[in-house]
Amino acid sequence: QSALTQPASVSGSPGQSITISCTGTSSDVGSYNLVSWYQQHPGKAPKLMIYEGSKRPSGVSNRFSGSKSGNTASLTISGLQAEDEADYYCCSYAGSSTFLFGTGTKVTVL
Amino acid sequence: EVQLVESGGGLVQPGGSLRLSCAASGFTFSSYWMSWVRQAPGKGLEWVANIKQDGSEKYYVDSVKGRFTISRDNAKNSLYLQMNSLRAEDTAVYYCAAGSRLSYWGQGTLVTVSS
């Protein structure tokens, strides 16, 4: 059960779009459309941003979108804002009611 | 308003035990899968365990199987994690989270395993 692979860091200027990848295997990301994305600001609890690959919970900005291709899921943040600076984690269902998180990506707004 | 409040963390020696609690309010606790997720200092998130609405099914990450036990009391709207044979690598902030999507999270409780 190795963690899903994410880039350690991604950066962008205000207003730009950035994409964070999350690579798993055919046993997790590739087998289920059950990838979630979480935002975590320093010292705070994670917050659900995307579930089931591309769905947004009520109250989450439509600047956040999710997709999947094969064993890789992606989170795109468009119109980057200073408040988007945080750590982001993907999480995939891995079968037998277990879950696997990604390694995490630090997003920096330049 | 959904609230999840963890408690029970602290400093414990290697090989020791600790019981974490999570008090839930603002939603129908008995209708939700519940999970524990941990985060070692400066590290990423790790799913630890989850439990079905009625407590009939429980699942664990391999590294805690046989040492940790998740349970719940729907009458008290509470989730628990009994942690035995603790190791240094169990040092982390432990979060409880509600729902199969981990929709709601508490603020976490710090567990430090050290001599």
mmCIF file of N, CA and C in Angstrom, chain A residues 45-108:
data_model
loop_
_atom_site.group_PDB
_atom_site.id
_atom_site.type_symbol
_atom_site.label_atom_id
_atom_site.label_comp_id
_atom_site.label_asym_id
_atom_site.label_seq_id
_atom_site.Cartn_x
_atom_site.Cartn_y
_atom_site.Cartn_z
ATOM 1 N N ALA A 45 -7.315 21.616 9.754
ATOM 2 C CA ALA A 45 -7.785 20.311 9.299
ATOM 3 C C ALA A 45 -7.972 20.332 7.790
ATOM 4 N N PRO A 46 -7.846 19.191 7.138
ATOM 5 C CA PRO A 46 -8.126 19.114 5.695
ATOM 6 C C PRO A 46 -9.574 19.461 5.394
ATOM 7 N N LYS A 47 -9.797 19.944 4.166
ATOM 8 C CA LYS A 47 -11.138 20.294 3.705
ATOM 9 C C LYS A 47 -11.378 19.613 2.372
ATOM 10 N N LEU A 48 -12.522 18.951 2.245
ATOM 11 C CA LEU A 48 -12.880 18.266 1.005
ATOM 12 C C LEU A 48 -13.168 19.284 -0.101
ATOM 13 N N MET A 49 -12.479 19.123 -1.238
ATOM 14 C CA MET A 49 -12.652 20.045 -2.361
ATOM 15 C C MET A 49 -13.319 19.377 -3.564
ATOM 16 N N ILE A 50 -12.983 18.110 -3.786
ATOM 17 C CA ILE A 50 -13.507 17.338 -4.925
ATOM 18 C C ILE A 50 -13.751 15.912 -4.444
ATOM 19 N N TYR A 51 -14.869 15.304 -4.870
ATOM 20 C CA TYR A 51 -15.107 13.901 -4.567
ATOM 21 C C TYR A 51 -15.585 13.184 -5.828
ATOM 22 N N GLU A 52 -15.478 11.880 -5.806
ATOM 23 C CA GLU A 52 -15.836 11.047 -6.963
ATOM 24 C C GLU A 52 -15.234 11.600 -8.249
ATOM 25 N N GLY A 53 -13.991 12.009 -8.147
ATOM 26 C CA GLY A 53 -13.219 12.426 -9.314
ATOM 27 C C GLY A 53 -13.423 13.861 -9.763
ATOM 28 N N SER A 54 -14.689 14.293 -9.839
ATOM 29 C CA SER A 54 -14.936 15.600 -10.440
ATOM 30 C C SER A 54 -16.075 16.390 -9.814
ATOM 31 N N LYS A 55 -16.650 15.886 -8.737
ATOM 32 C CA LYS A 55 -17.795 16.565 -8.120
ATOM 33 C C LYS A 55 -17.343 17.502 -7.012
ATOM 34 N N ARG A 56 -17.991 18.654 -6.943
ATOM 35 C CA ARG A 56 -17.663 19.652 -5.925
ATOM 36 C C ARG A 56 -18.717 19.672 -4.835
ATOM 37 N N PRO A 57 -18.276 19.630 -3.570
ATOM 38 C CA PRO A 57 -19.256 19.784 -2.477
ATOM 39 C C PRO A 57 -19.839 21.190 -2.508
ATOM 40 N N SER A 58 -21.003 21.339 -1.915
ATOM 41 C CA SER A 58 -21.618 22.651 -1.810
ATOM 42 C C SER A 58 -20.664 23.620 -1.113
ATOM 43 N N GLY A 59 -20.522 24.806 -1.688
ATOM 44 C CA GLY A 59 -19.690 25.832 -1.078
ATOM 45 C C GLY A 59 -18.268 25.903 -1.610
ATOM 46 N N VAL A 60 -17.851 24.901 -2.368
ATOM 47 C CA VAL A 60 -16.500 24.917 -2.950
ATOM 48 C C VAL A 60 -16.542 25.655 -4.286
ATOM 49 N N SER A 61 -15.594 26.552 -4.472
ATOM 50 C CA SER A 61 -15.542 27.377 -5.672
ATOM 51 C C SER A 61 -15.448 26.522 -6.936
ATOM 52 N N ASN A 62 -16.118 26.996 -7.996
ATOM 53 C CA ASN A 62 -16.039 26.285 -9.279
ATOM 54 C C ASN A 62 -14.700 26.511 -9.976
ATOM 55 N N ARG A 63 -13.779 27.210 -9.327
ATOM 56 C CA ARG A 63 -12.415 27.323 -9.854
ATOM 57 C C ARG A 63 -11.654 26.002 -9.660
ATOM 58 N N PHE A 64 -12.205 25.141 -8.829
ATOM 59 C CA PHE A 64 -11.583 23.842 -8.579
ATOM 60 C C PHE A 64 -12.302 22.780 -9.405
ATOM 61 N N SER A 65 -11.520 22.001 -10.153
ATOM 62 C CA SER A 65 -12.107 20.943 -10.953
ATOM 63 C C SER A 65 -11.212 19.713 -10.940
ATOM 64 N N GLY A 66 -11.835 18.552 -11.121
ATOM 65 C CA GLY A 66 -11.086 17.305 -11.100
ATOM 66 C C GLY A 66 -11.350 16.452 -12.320
ATOM 67 N N SER A 67 -10.377 15.610 -12.640
ATOM 68 C CA SER A 67 -10.516 14.708 -13.773
ATOM 69 C C SER A 67 -9.652 13.482 -13.543
ATOM 70 N N LYS A 68 -9.785 12.504 -14.440
ATOM 71 C CA LYS A 68 -8.991 11.288 -14.336
ATOM 72 C C LYS A 68 -8.746 10.711 -15.714
ATOM 73 N N SER A 69 -7.551 10.171 -15.887
ATOM 74 C CA SER A 69 -7.221 9.451 -17.101
ATOM 75 C C SER A 69 -6.343 8.263 -16.720
ATOM 76 N N GLY A 70 -6.864 7.090 -16.936
ATOM 77 C CA GLY A 70 -6.107 5.895 -16.574
ATOM 78 C C GLY A 70 -5.826 5.836 -15.082
ATOM 79 N N ASN A 71 -4.558 5.710 -14.733
ATOM 80 C CA ASN A 71 -4.167 5.604 -13.328
ATOM 81 C C ASN A 71 -3.822 6.949 -12.700
ATOM 82 N N THR A 72 -4.088 8.038 -13.425
ATOM 83 C CA THR A 72 -3.735 9.368 -12.932
ATOM 84 C C THR A 72 -4.960 10.274 -12.827
ATOM 85 N N ALA A 73 -5.127 10.833 -11.630
ATOM 86 C CA ALA A 73 -6.165 11.827 -11.403
ATOM 87 C C ALA A 73 -5.512 13.205 -11.356
ATOM 88 N N SER A 74 -6.296 14.231 -11.616
ATOM 89 C CA SER A 74 -5.754 15.589 -11.636
ATOM 90 C C SER A 74 -6.713 16.576 -10.993
ATOM 91 N N LEU A 75 -6.131 17.553 -10.333
ATOM 92 C CA LEU A 75 -6.895 18.674 -9.767
ATOM 93 C C LEU A 75 -6.406 19.938 -10.456
ATOM 94 N N THR A 76 -7.323 20.700 -11.013
ATOM 95 C CA THR A 76 -6.983 21.963 -11.647
ATOM 96 C C THR A 76 -7.584 23.107 -10.857
ATOM 97 N N ILE A 77 -6.761 24.100 -10.571
ATOM 98 C CA ILE A 77 -7.231 25.323 -9.928
ATOM 99 C C ILE A 77 -7.078 26.439 -10.954
ATOM 100 N N SER A 78 -8.183 27.016 -11.350
ATOM 101 C CA SER A 78 -8.144 28.108 -12.319
ATOM 102 C C SER A 78 -8.313 29.443 -11.603
ATOM 103 N N GLY A 79 -7.843 30.504 -12.232
ATOM 104 C CA GLY A 79 -7.941 31.823 -11.608
ATOM 105 C C GLY A 79 -7.304 31.834 -10.230
ATOM 106 N N LEU A 80 -6.075 31.351 -10.156
ATOM 107 C CA LEU A 80 -5.376 31.172 -8.877
ATOM 108 C C LEU A 80 -5.448 32.424 -7.994
ATOM 109 N N GLN A 81 -5.757 32.215 -6.716
ATOM 110 C CA GLN A 81 -5.850 33.309 -5.755
ATOM 111 C C GLN A 81 -4.922 33.051 -4.575
ATOM 112 N N ALA A 82 -4.571 34.111 -3.878
ATOM 113 C CA ALA A 82 -3.651 33.999 -2.739
ATOM 114 C C ALA A 82 -4.164 32.987 -1.710
ATOM 115 N N GLU A 83 -5.470 32.930 -1.514
ATOM 116 C CA GLU A 83 -6.056 32.029 -0.515
ATOM 117 C C GLU A 83 -5.947 30.557 -0.911
ATOM 118 N N ASP A 84 -5.563 30.290 -2.176
ATOM 119 C CA ASP A 84 -5.423 28.903 -2.623
ATOM 120 C C ASP A 84 -4.088 28.311 -2.186
ATOM 121 N N GLU A 85 -3.203 29.142 -1.665
ATOM 122 C CA GLU A 85 -1.898 28.658 -1.214
ATOM 123 C C GLU A 85 -2.101 27.738 -0.016
ATOM 124 N N ALA A 86 -1.758 26.468 -0.192
ATOM 125 C CA ALA A 86 -2.024 25.439 0.805
ATOM 126 C C ALA A 86 -1.411 24.127 0.328
ATOM 127 N N ASP A 87 -1.532 23.102 1.144
ATOM 128 C CA ASP A 87 -1.171 21.751 0.729
ATOM 129 C C ASP A 87 -2.419 21.061 0.194
ATOM 130 N N TYR A 88 -2.229 20.246 -0.845
ATOM 131 C CA TYR A 88 -3.346 19.526 -1.451
ATOM 132 C C TYR A 88 -3.016 18.030 -1.480
ATOM 133 N N TYR A 89 -4.010 17.221 -1.106
ATOM 134 C CA TYR A 89 -3.842 15.778 -1.072
ATOM 135 C C TYR A 89 -4.940 15.104 -1.876
ATOM 136 N N CYS A 90 -4.546 14.127 -2.683
ATOM 137 C CA CYS A 90 -5.539 13.275 -3.314
ATOM 138 C C CYS A 90 -5.735 12.051 -2.433
ATOM 139 N N CYS A 91 -6.853 11.381 -2.645
ATOM 140 C CA CYS A 91 -7.162 10.168 -1.884
ATOM 141 C C CYS A 91 -8.013 9.279 -2.774
ATOM 142 N N SER A 92 -7.632 8.030 -2.882
ATOM 143 C CA SER A 92 -8.372 7.090 -3.717
ATOM 144 C C SER A 92 -8.871 5.906 -2.908
ATOM 145 N N TYR A 93 -10.056 5.434 -3.264
ATOM 146 C CA TYR A 93 -10.535 4.163 -2.751
ATOM 147 C C TYR A 93 -9.593 3.086 -3.301
ATOM 148 N N ALA A 94 -9.228 2.137 -2.442
ATOM 149 C CA ALA A 94 -8.246 1.127 -2.848
ATOM 150 C C ALA A 94 -8.793 -0.291 -2.707
ATOM 151 N N GLY A 95 -10.120 -0.405 -2.621
ATOM 152 C CA GLY A 95 -10.731 -1.716 -2.496
ATOM 153 C C GLY A 95 -10.844 -2.162 -1.044
ATOM 154 N N SER A 96 -11.751 -3.084 -0.784
ATOM 155 C CA SER A 96 -11.961 -3.644 0.563
ATOM 156 C C SER A 96 -12.158 -2.559 1.609
ATOM 157 N N SER A 97 -12.858 -1.497 1.219
ATOM 158 C CA SER A 97 -13.201 -0.382 2.122
ATOM 159 C C SER A 97 -11.980 0.316 2.699
ATOM 160 N N THR A 98 -10.856 0.271 1.988
ATOM 161 C CA THR A 98 -9.646 0.973 2.436
ATOM 162 C C THR A 98 -9.358 2.156 1.509
ATOM 163 N N PHE A 99 -8.571 3.091 2.004
ATOM 164 C CA PHE A 99 -8.268 4.299 1.249
ATOM 165 C C PHE A 99 -6.771 4.569 1.253
ATOM 166 N N LEU A 100 -6.319 5.274 0.224
ATOM 167 C CA LEU A 100 -4.916 5.589 0.062
ATOM 168 C C LEU A 100 -4.784 7.072 -0.265
ATOM 169 N N PHE A 101 -3.959 7.785 0.512
ATOM 170 C CA PHE A 101 -3.716 9.194 0.251
ATOM 171 C C PHE A 101 -2.499 9.375 -0.639
ATOM 172 N N GLY A 102 -2.450 10.542 -1.263
ATOM 173 C CA GLY A 102 -1.283 10.923 -2.033
ATOM 174 C C GLY A 102 -0.213 11.509 -1.125
ATOM 175 N N THR A 103 0.945 11.756 -1.708
ATOM 176 C CA THR A 103 2.097 12.269 -0.953
ATOM 177 C C THR A 103 1.962 13.748 -0.607
ATOM 178 N N GLY A 104 1.041 14.435 -1.270
ATOM 179 C CA GLY A 104 0.793 15.834 -0.966
ATOM 180 C C GLY A 104 1.558 16.787 -1.878
ATOM 181 N N THR A 105 0.930 17.911 -2.190
ATOM 182 C CA THR A 105 1.531 18.931 -3.046
ATOM 183 C C THR A 105 1.368 20.301 -2.405
ATOM 184 N N LYS A 106 2.469 21.012 -2.279
ATOM 185 C CA LYS A 106 2.427 22.373 -1.748
ATOM 186 C C LYS A 106 2.212 23.332 -2.907
ATOM 187 N N VAL A 107 1.122 24.064 -2.860
ATOM 188 C CA VAL A 107 0.822 25.059 -3.892
ATOM 189 C C VAL A 107 1.251 26.435 -3.400
ATOM 190 N N THR A 108 2.083 27.089 -4.202
ATOM 191 C CA THR A 108 2.567 28.431 -3.882
ATOM 192 C C THR A 108 2.036 29.420 -4.898
#
